[in-house]
Amino acid sequence: MRLALDSISKKVGAQTWLHEMRLALHSGAVTVLLGATQAGKTSLMRIMAGLDPPTAGRVTVDGVDVTGMPVRERNVAMVYQQFINYPSMKVAANIASPLKLRGEKNIEARVRELASRLHIEMLLERYPSELSGGQQQRVALARALAKGAPLMLLDEPLVNLDYKLREELREELSPLFAAGQSTVVYATTEPGEALLLGGYTAVLDEGRLLQYGPTADVFHAPDSLRVARAFSDPPMNLVAASATAQGVRLQGGAELALPLPQDMAATAELTMGVRASALRVQARPGDVGVAGVVELSEISGSDTFVHACTPWGGLVAQLTGVHYFELGTAITLHLDPAQAYVFGADGRLAWAPARQGRR
C-alpha cells in the first residue's frame, strides 16, 4: 500500500496546524514522525487515517484519491497513547475482535500466536482492568496487528508507560513490524525510538515537514539546524563560529581544519554542532580540546551526562559508563574535528561528518 499526501495543509480557525507539505510513504516500511509536542504529528496522522480532512490538498492510496473517504471505509489500524481496549471483553476476545469481523478461520490459533509474540499468552482469560498499563498496551498492539490493515498508525504508543516497559516494548516493535505486511507510521518525540525502529523518518517542527528520508541518512546529515535539534537527544551542542581559509574558528580562538564549501566567505558567521556523544574526556590523536568547569553531572542508565562551562559556551558530553565529577572541578573535553557539523548563517547544513557540500 502506497499512501501519499499531495500538498496537504490543515488550518483550524486562524491557526495553521500543518503547513503545505508533500509526503509519499514507502510501502511496507516503517515511517517515523519525529518532532516535539505540537509539531503536527497527531494532526498528520488523523489526516492519513481519514479522521480529519485536510484544509487543502489531497490524500491518495495507490494512486486513488481518498481525501473525502471516511475512516470507517478505510482499512486502517490505530494505536493511541491511551490503552484503548474493550473493557467488557477478556484479552482473547479483544485480540480476536478484528479477526471475527473479517470472518477468518482458526481464530483461536491466530490469537495465541499474536499473544505469544507480545508475551501476553498467560493473560488471555483476564479483563483489561486486571492488567498493568504495559500489558494493556500490548493487548492494544496485538489487536492492531490482528487487524492486518495495510496501514497501521501508532501515535506515541509508549509515552504513558514507565521507563523499563518502554525499553522492553521498543526492542520488540521492530521485529513485530517486520513480520507483518503493513505500512507503519509511528509518531514519537524521542530520537532514540526513531533510530531503533530504522526505516524512514519525517522530521516535523511547528507544523512543517523539515526533512524525510532513510532514518540513518536524516540522522547523520540533517538538512538544517532545526532538523539537527529535533534529531539529537540530548540536544546538539551549538557553538558560534566563523569561516577561515582552513576551516572554522570557534569562540576562544580554537580552529578546526575542515574542508568547507569553496563558496563560503572567509568571515561568514557559522554554527558548529557537536553531538554530546562526540565529546570525550580522554584525548585521541588529532583531537581539539577545550578546558571548562563542571556545572552538573548526572548518571542516566549506563551513561553519564556532564554539563560544562567552556570558552565555546555551555557543552554537554555524553560519556559511556558511570563516572563521578565534583561540581566546580576543572575538566577538558576533546573533539575529533571530523565529528563536527557546520551550519551556515541561513541554518542550512554546510558540512557533516564523512559528507561534504551543501544539502
Coordinates of C-alpha atoms in Angstrom, one line a residue:
M1 CA 0.0 0.0 0.0
R2 CA 1.4 3.4 -1.0
L3 CA -0.1 6.4 0.8
A4 CA 0.8 9.9 -0.5
L5 CA 0.0 13.4 0.8
D6 CA -0.2 15.8 -2.1
S7 CA 0.2 19.5 -1.0
I8 CA -1.9 18.9 2.1
S9 CA -2.4 21.6 4.8
K10 CA -4.6 22.0 7.9
K11 CA -6.0 25.2 9.3
V12 CA -8.2 25.5 12.4
G13 CA -9.7 28.9 12.6
A14 CA -6.9 31.4 12.2
Q15 CA -4.2 28.9 13.2
T16 CA -2.2 26.8 10.8
W17 CA -1.7 23.4 12.3
L18 CA 0.0 21.9 9.2
H19 CA 1.8 23.9 6.5
E20 CA 1.6 22.7 2.9
M21 CA 3.6 19.5 2.5
R22 CA 4.1 16.6 0.3
L23 CA 4.9 13.2 1.7
A24 CA 4.9 9.7 0.0
L25 CA 5.3 6.8 2.4
H26 CA 7.4 3.9 1.4
S27 CA 5.1 0.8 1.0
G28 CA 5.6 -1.9 3.6
A29 CA 8.1 0.1 5.6
V30 CA 8.1 2.0 8.9
T31 CA 8.0 5.8 8.7
V32 CA 8.6 7.6 12.0
L33 CA 7.1 11.0 12.5
L34 CA 9.6 12.7 14.8
G35 CA 9.0 16.0 16.5
A36 CA 8.3 17.8 19.7
T37 CA 4.9 18.1 21.2
Q38 CA 2.6 20.2 18.9
A39 CA 4.9 19.6 16.0
G40 CA 1.9 18.4 14.0
K41 CA 2.4 14.6 14.3
T42 CA -1.2 13.7 15.5
S43 CA -2.8 16.2 13.1
L44 CA -0.9 14.5 10.2
M45 CA -1.9 11.0 11.4
R46 CA -5.6 11.9 11.6
I47 CA -5.5 13.1 8.0
M48 CA -3.8 9.9 7.0
A49 CA -6.4 7.8 8.7
G50 CA -9.4 9.8 7.4
L51 CA -10.4 11.0 10.8
D52 CA -9.9 14.7 9.7
P53 CA -10.0 16.2 6.2
P54 CA -7.1 18.4 5.1
T55 CA -8.0 22.1 4.5
A56 CA -6.2 21.9 1.2
G57 CA -4.5 19.2 -0.9
R58 CA -5.4 15.5 -1.2
V59 CA -4.6 12.1 0.1
T60 CA -4.1 9.2 -2.3
V61 CA -3.8 5.4 -1.7
D62 CA -2.1 3.5 -4.5
G63 CA -2.9 6.5 -6.8
V64 CA -6.6 6.7 -5.8
D65 CA -7.9 9.9 -4.2
V66 CA -9.4 9.0 -0.8
T67 CA -9.4 12.5 0.6
G68 CA -13.2 12.5 1.3
M69 CA -13.4 8.9 2.3
P70 CA -14.4 8.5 6.0
V71 CA -12.3 6.3 8.3
R72 CA -14.9 3.6 8.6
E73 CA -14.5 2.9 4.9
R74 CA -10.7 2.6 5.1
N75 CA -8.7 -0.4 6.3
V76 CA -6.6 1.3 8.9
A77 CA -5.4 0.2 12.4
M78 CA -4.5 2.7 15.0
V79 CA -2.9 2.5 18.4
Y80 CA -3.0 5.6 20.7
Q81 CA -1.2 6.8 23.8
Q82 CA -4.1 5.7 25.9
F83 CA -4.7 1.9 26.5
I84 CA -7.9 1.5 24.4
N85 CA -9.3 -1.9 24.8
Y86 CA -12.9 -3.2 25.2
P87 CA -13.4 -3.3 29.0
S88 CA -16.2 -5.9 28.9
M89 CA -14.1 -8.4 26.8
K90 CA -11.3 -10.6 28.0
V91 CA -7.9 -10.2 26.4
A92 CA -8.5 -13.1 24.0
A93 CA -11.8 -11.6 22.8
N94 CA -10.1 -8.2 22.4
I95 CA -7.5 -9.6 20.1
A96 CA -9.9 -11.8 18.2
S97 CA -12.4 -9.0 17.5
P98 CA -11.0 -7.8 14.1
L99 CA -10.5 -11.5 13.1
K100 CA -14.2 -12.2 13.8
L101 CA -15.2 -9.1 11.8
R102 CA -13.3 -10.5 8.8
G103 CA -14.8 -13.9 9.3
E104 CA -11.4 -15.6 9.5
K105 CA -10.9 -19.2 10.3
N106 CA -8.5 -20.6 13.0
I107 CA -9.1 -17.5 15.1
E108 CA -8.0 -19.2 18.4
A109 CA -4.7 -20.2 16.9
R110 CA -4.1 -16.8 15.5
V111 CA -4.9 -15.1 18.8
R112 CA -2.4 -17.4 20.6
E113 CA 0.2 -16.7 18.0
L114 CA -0.1 -12.9 18.5
A115 CA -0.3 -13.2 22.2
S116 CA 2.9 -15.3 22.2
R117 CA 4.7 -12.7 20.1
L118 CA 3.8 -10.0 22.6
H119 CA 4.4 -12.2 25.6
I120 CA 0.8 -11.9 26.9
E121 CA -0.3 -15.5 26.4
M122 CA -0.8 -16.0 30.1
L123 CA -3.3 -13.1 30.2
L124 CA -5.8 -14.3 27.6
E125 CA -8.5 -15.0 30.2
R126 CA -8.2 -11.7 32.1
Y127 CA -10.1 -8.5 31.6
P128 CA -8.2 -5.2 30.7
S129 CA -9.0 -3.8 34.2
E130 CA -6.9 -6.6 35.7
L131 CA -3.8 -5.7 33.7
S132 CA -1.0 -3.2 34.1
G133 CA -0.5 -0.3 31.8
G134 CA 2.2 -2.1 29.8
Q135 CA 0.1 -5.3 29.5
Q136 CA -2.9 -3.3 28.3
Q137 CA -0.8 -1.6 25.6
R138 CA 0.5 -5.0 24.5
V139 CA -3.1 -6.1 24.1
A140 CA -3.9 -3.0 22.0
L141 CA -0.9 -3.7 19.8
A142 CA -1.9 -7.3 19.4
R143 CA -5.4 -6.3 18.3
A144 CA -4.0 -3.8 15.8
L145 CA -1.7 -6.5 14.4
A146 CA -4.6 -8.9 14.2
K147 CA -6.5 -6.5 12.0
G148 CA -3.8 -6.9 9.3
A149 CA -4.6 -3.5 7.9
P150 CA -2.4 -2.2 5.1
L151 CA -1.8 1.0 7.1
M152 CA -1.0 0.9 10.8
L153 CA -0.8 4.2 12.7
L154 CA 0.8 4.4 16.2
D155 CA 0.6 7.7 17.9
E156 CA 3.2 7.8 20.7
P157 CA 2.0 4.4 21.9
L158 CA 4.7 4.0 24.7
V159 CA 4.6 7.5 26.1
N160 CA 2.4 6.6 29.1
L161 CA 4.5 3.6 30.1
D162 CA 7.3 3.6 32.7
Y163 CA 10.9 3.6 31.5
K164 CA 11.5 -0.1 31.9
L165 CA 8.4 -1.1 30.0
R166 CA 9.1 1.4 27.2
E167 CA 12.6 -0.1 26.7
E168 CA 11.1 -3.6 26.6
L169 CA 8.5 -2.8 24.0
R170 CA 10.8 -0.6 21.9
E171 CA 13.1 -3.6 21.4
E172 CA 10.1 -5.8 20.4
L173 CA 8.4 -3.4 17.9
S174 CA 10.9 -3.7 15.0
P175 CA 10.6 -7.4 14.6
L176 CA 6.9 -7.2 15.1
F177 CA 6.5 -4.7 12.3
A178 CA 9.0 -6.6 10.0
A179 CA 6.9 -9.7 10.4
G180 CA 3.8 -8.0 9.0
Q181 CA 2.9 -6.6 5.6
S182 CA 1.6 -3.2 6.8
T183 CA 2.9 0.2 6.0
V184 CA 3.6 1.6 9.5
V185 CA 3.6 5.2 10.7
Y186 CA 4.9 5.7 14.2
A187 CA 4.9 9.1 16.0
T188 CA 7.4 9.9 18.7
T189 CA 9.2 12.8 20.4
E190 CA 12.2 10.7 21.1
P191 CA 15.1 10.4 18.6
G192 CA 16.2 7.1 20.2
E193 CA 12.9 5.5 19.1
A194 CA 13.4 6.7 15.5
L195 CA 16.9 5.2 15.4
L196 CA 15.8 1.9 17.0
L197 CA 12.9 1.5 14.5
G198 CA 15.0 2.4 11.5
G199 CA 13.1 2.6 8.2
Y200 CA 12.3 6.2 7.3
T201 CA 11.9 9.4 9.3
A202 CA 9.9 12.5 8.7
V203 CA 11.1 15.4 10.9
L204 CA 8.3 17.8 11.8
D205 CA 8.5 21.2 13.6
E206 CA 5.7 23.6 14.2
G207 CA 3.5 22.0 11.5
R208 CA 6.2 22.0 8.9
L209 CA 7.9 18.9 7.3
L210 CA 11.6 19.7 7.5
Q211 CA 13.1 16.5 6.1
Y212 CA 12.1 13.0 5.0
G213 CA 14.4 10.1 4.1
P214 CA 16.0 6.9 5.4
T215 CA 16.4 7.3 9.2
A216 CA 20.2 6.9 9.2
D217 CA 20.6 9.5 6.4
V218 CA 18.5 12.1 8.2
F219 CA 20.3 11.5 11.5
H220 CA 23.8 11.7 10.0
A221 CA 23.1 14.5 7.6
P222 CA 20.4 16.8 8.9
D223 CA 19.4 19.4 6.3
S224 CA 19.3 22.2 8.8
L225 CA 19.8 23.3 12.4
R226 CA 16.1 22.7 13.1
V227 CA 16.4 19.1 12.0
A228 CA 19.6 18.6 14.0
R229 CA 17.9 19.9 17.1
A230 CA 14.9 17.7 16.7
F231 CA 17.1 14.6 16.0
S232 CA 19.5 14.9 18.9
D233 CA 19.0 13.7 22.5
P234 CA 20.4 15.4 24.4
P235 CA 20.2 18.4 22.2
M236 CA 23.1 19.0 19.9
N237 CA 25.8 21.4 21.3
L238 CA 25.8 24.6 19.2
V239 CA 28.9 26.8 19.1
A240 CA 29.2 30.2 17.4
A241 CA 32.0 30.1 14.8
S242 CA 33.3 31.9 11.7
A243 CA 34.8 30.6 8.5
T244 CA 38.5 30.7 7.8
A245 CA 40.7 29.7 4.8
Q246 CA 41.4 26.4 6.7
G247 CA 38.0 25.7 8.2
V248 CA 36.3 27.3 11.2
R249 CA 37.4 29.4 14.1
L250 CA 35.5 29.0 17.4
Q251 CA 34.8 31.2 20.4
G252 CA 38.0 31.4 22.4
G253 CA 40.2 31.2 19.3
A254 CA 40.3 27.4 18.7
E255 CA 40.5 26.4 15.0
L256 CA 39.2 23.3 13.3
A257 CA 40.6 22.3 9.9
L258 CA 37.5 21.3 7.8
P259 CA 37.1 21.4 4.0
L260 CA 34.1 23.7 3.9
P261 CA 32.4 24.6 0.5
Q262 CA 34.6 26.9 -1.5
D263 CA 31.8 29.4 -1.9
M264 CA 31.7 30.1 1.8
A265 CA 33.1 33.5 2.6
A266 CA 36.1 33.5 4.9
T267 CA 34.4 35.6 7.6
A268 CA 30.9 34.1 7.3
E269 CA 29.0 33.5 10.5
L270 CA 28.6 29.8 11.2
T271 CA 27.3 27.5 13.8
M272 CA 29.3 24.4 14.7
G273 CA 27.2 21.5 16.0
V274 CA 28.6 18.7 18.2
R275 CA 26.6 15.8 19.4
A276 CA 27.1 15.1 23.1
S277 CA 28.3 11.6 22.3
A278 CA 31.2 13.0 20.2
L279 CA 32.8 14.7 23.2
R280 CA 35.3 12.8 25.3
V281 CA 37.5 13.3 28.4
Q282 CA 40.4 11.3 27.0
A283 CA 42.3 12.8 24.2
R284 CA 43.0 11.0 20.9
P285 CA 45.4 11.9 18.2
G286 CA 44.1 14.9 16.2
D287 CA 41.6 16.0 18.8
V288 CA 40.9 19.6 19.7
G289 CA 40.5 20.2 23.4
V290 CA 38.6 22.8 25.4
A291 CA 39.0 23.4 29.1
G292 CA 36.0 24.0 31.2
V293 CA 34.4 23.7 34.6
V294 CA 31.8 21.1 35.6
E295 CA 28.4 22.6 36.3
L296 CA 26.4 19.4 36.5
S297 CA 27.0 15.7 36.3
E298 CA 24.1 13.2 36.1
I299 CA 24.0 9.4 35.6
S300 CA 21.3 8.0 33.4
G301 CA 21.3 4.3 32.8
S302 CA 24.7 3.3 31.6
D303 CA 25.8 6.8 30.6
T304 CA 27.0 9.9 32.4
F305 CA 26.0 13.4 31.2
V306 CA 28.5 16.1 32.1
H307 CA 27.4 19.8 31.7
A308 CA 30.4 22.1 31.5
C309 CA 31.0 25.8 31.1
T310 CA 33.7 26.4 28.5
P311 CA 35.1 29.2 26.2
W312 CA 33.0 27.7 23.5
G313 CA 29.9 28.1 25.6
G314 CA 27.9 25.6 27.6
L315 CA 28.6 22.0 26.5
V316 CA 27.0 18.6 27.3
A317 CA 29.1 15.5 27.0
Q318 CA 27.6 12.0 27.0
L319 CA 30.2 9.6 28.4
T320 CA 29.7 5.8 28.2
G321 CA 29.8 4.2 31.7
V322 CA 29.3 5.6 35.2
H323 CA 31.6 8.5 36.1
Y324 CA 31.7 10.9 39.0
F325 CA 32.7 14.5 38.7
E326 CA 32.6 17.1 41.5
L327 CA 30.8 20.3 40.7
G328 CA 33.1 23.2 40.0
T329 CA 36.1 21.0 39.1
A330 CA 38.2 21.5 36.0
I331 CA 37.6 19.3 33.0
T332 CA 38.9 19.2 29.5
L333 CA 36.6 17.9 26.7
H334 CA 38.1 16.6 23.5
L335 CA 36.6 16.5 20.0
D336 CA 37.7 15.0 16.7
P337 CA 37.1 17.8 14.2
A338 CA 35.8 15.2 11.7
Q339 CA 32.8 14.6 14.0
A340 CA 31.7 18.2 13.9
Y341 CA 28.7 19.6 11.9
V342 CA 28.8 23.1 10.4
F343 CA 25.7 25.1 9.6
G344 CA 25.7 28.4 7.6
A345 CA 24.2 31.7 8.6
D346 CA 21.0 30.6 7.0
G347 CA 20.9 27.5 9.2
R348 CA 21.5 25.1 6.3
L349 CA 24.0 22.2 6.6
A350 CA 27.4 23.1 5.2
W351 CA 29.4 20.2 6.5
A352 CA 28.6 16.8 8.1
P353 CA 30.9 14.0 9.2
A354 CA 32.0 11.9 6.2
R355 CA 29.8 14.1 3.9
Q356 CA 30.8 17.3 2.0
G357 CA 28.8 20.1 0.4
R358 CA 25.5 21.7 0.9
R359 CA 22.4 19.7 1.1

